[in-house]
């Protein structure tokens, strides 16, 4: 469970699974007023989180000021609201969110106006699916995290959930499992 600087009223640690779904409060019924809900998706190390919204229907507003869902990993991945085809707001559509690292965080906010407002049909919220996807540590685009050891000096081999290093002929992998040293020949 990640602690946010301003702990929300309700936080749901999502169990460490390889896939799952996340629903806004009361989904598929309209979401309650003045609600703040957060979810921490945590997948095993060596994986990243991929998430897509299967259904999304939040009150549209300029800059998603009123009702919104915020997606983040260590950084903000975006703030979304609206309906498919709405001109105001920002609908996530079929966008696939990919985390840097093995965590993703969702934050849902609603204002006072969704329930029983009598005039418009209330918004139903969202349904999202996530899955753990193997992180290819050997791909140079997946830059090593600061707190991780440097990459393989010679060869990198990815496997599901991790990677290992090897060395060119005549070199030996050192006890740090990353660097290679030439064998001395006499
Ligand atoms: C948000 O909705 C959920 C589900 O209905 C509820 O358990 C929670 O207490 C609500 N939180 C707030 C701050 O209203």
XYZ file of C-alpha atoms and ligand atoms in Angstrom, residues 9-10 25-26 32-37, ligand 1:
24
model
C -11.090 8.933 2.812
C -10.932 5.471 1.333
C -18.088 3.069 -6.554
C -21.542 1.546 -7.251
C -22.152 8.629 -5.393
C -21.670 12.359 -4.878
C -18.605 13.787 -3.178
C -16.685 10.574 -3.372
C -12.947 10.091 -3.313
C -11.664 6.580 -3.957
C -17.012 6.290 -1.829
O -17.863 5.226 -2.235
C -17.575 4.001 -1.614
C -18.459 2.929 -2.246
O -19.801 3.321 -2.274
C -17.776 4.121 -0.118
O -17.454 2.916 0.521
C -16.889 5.235 0.410
O -17.122 5.429 1.783
C -17.135 6.523 -0.345
N -16.164 7.519 0.090
C -16.508 8.786 0.327
C -15.405 9.701 0.752
O -17.642 9.162 0.195
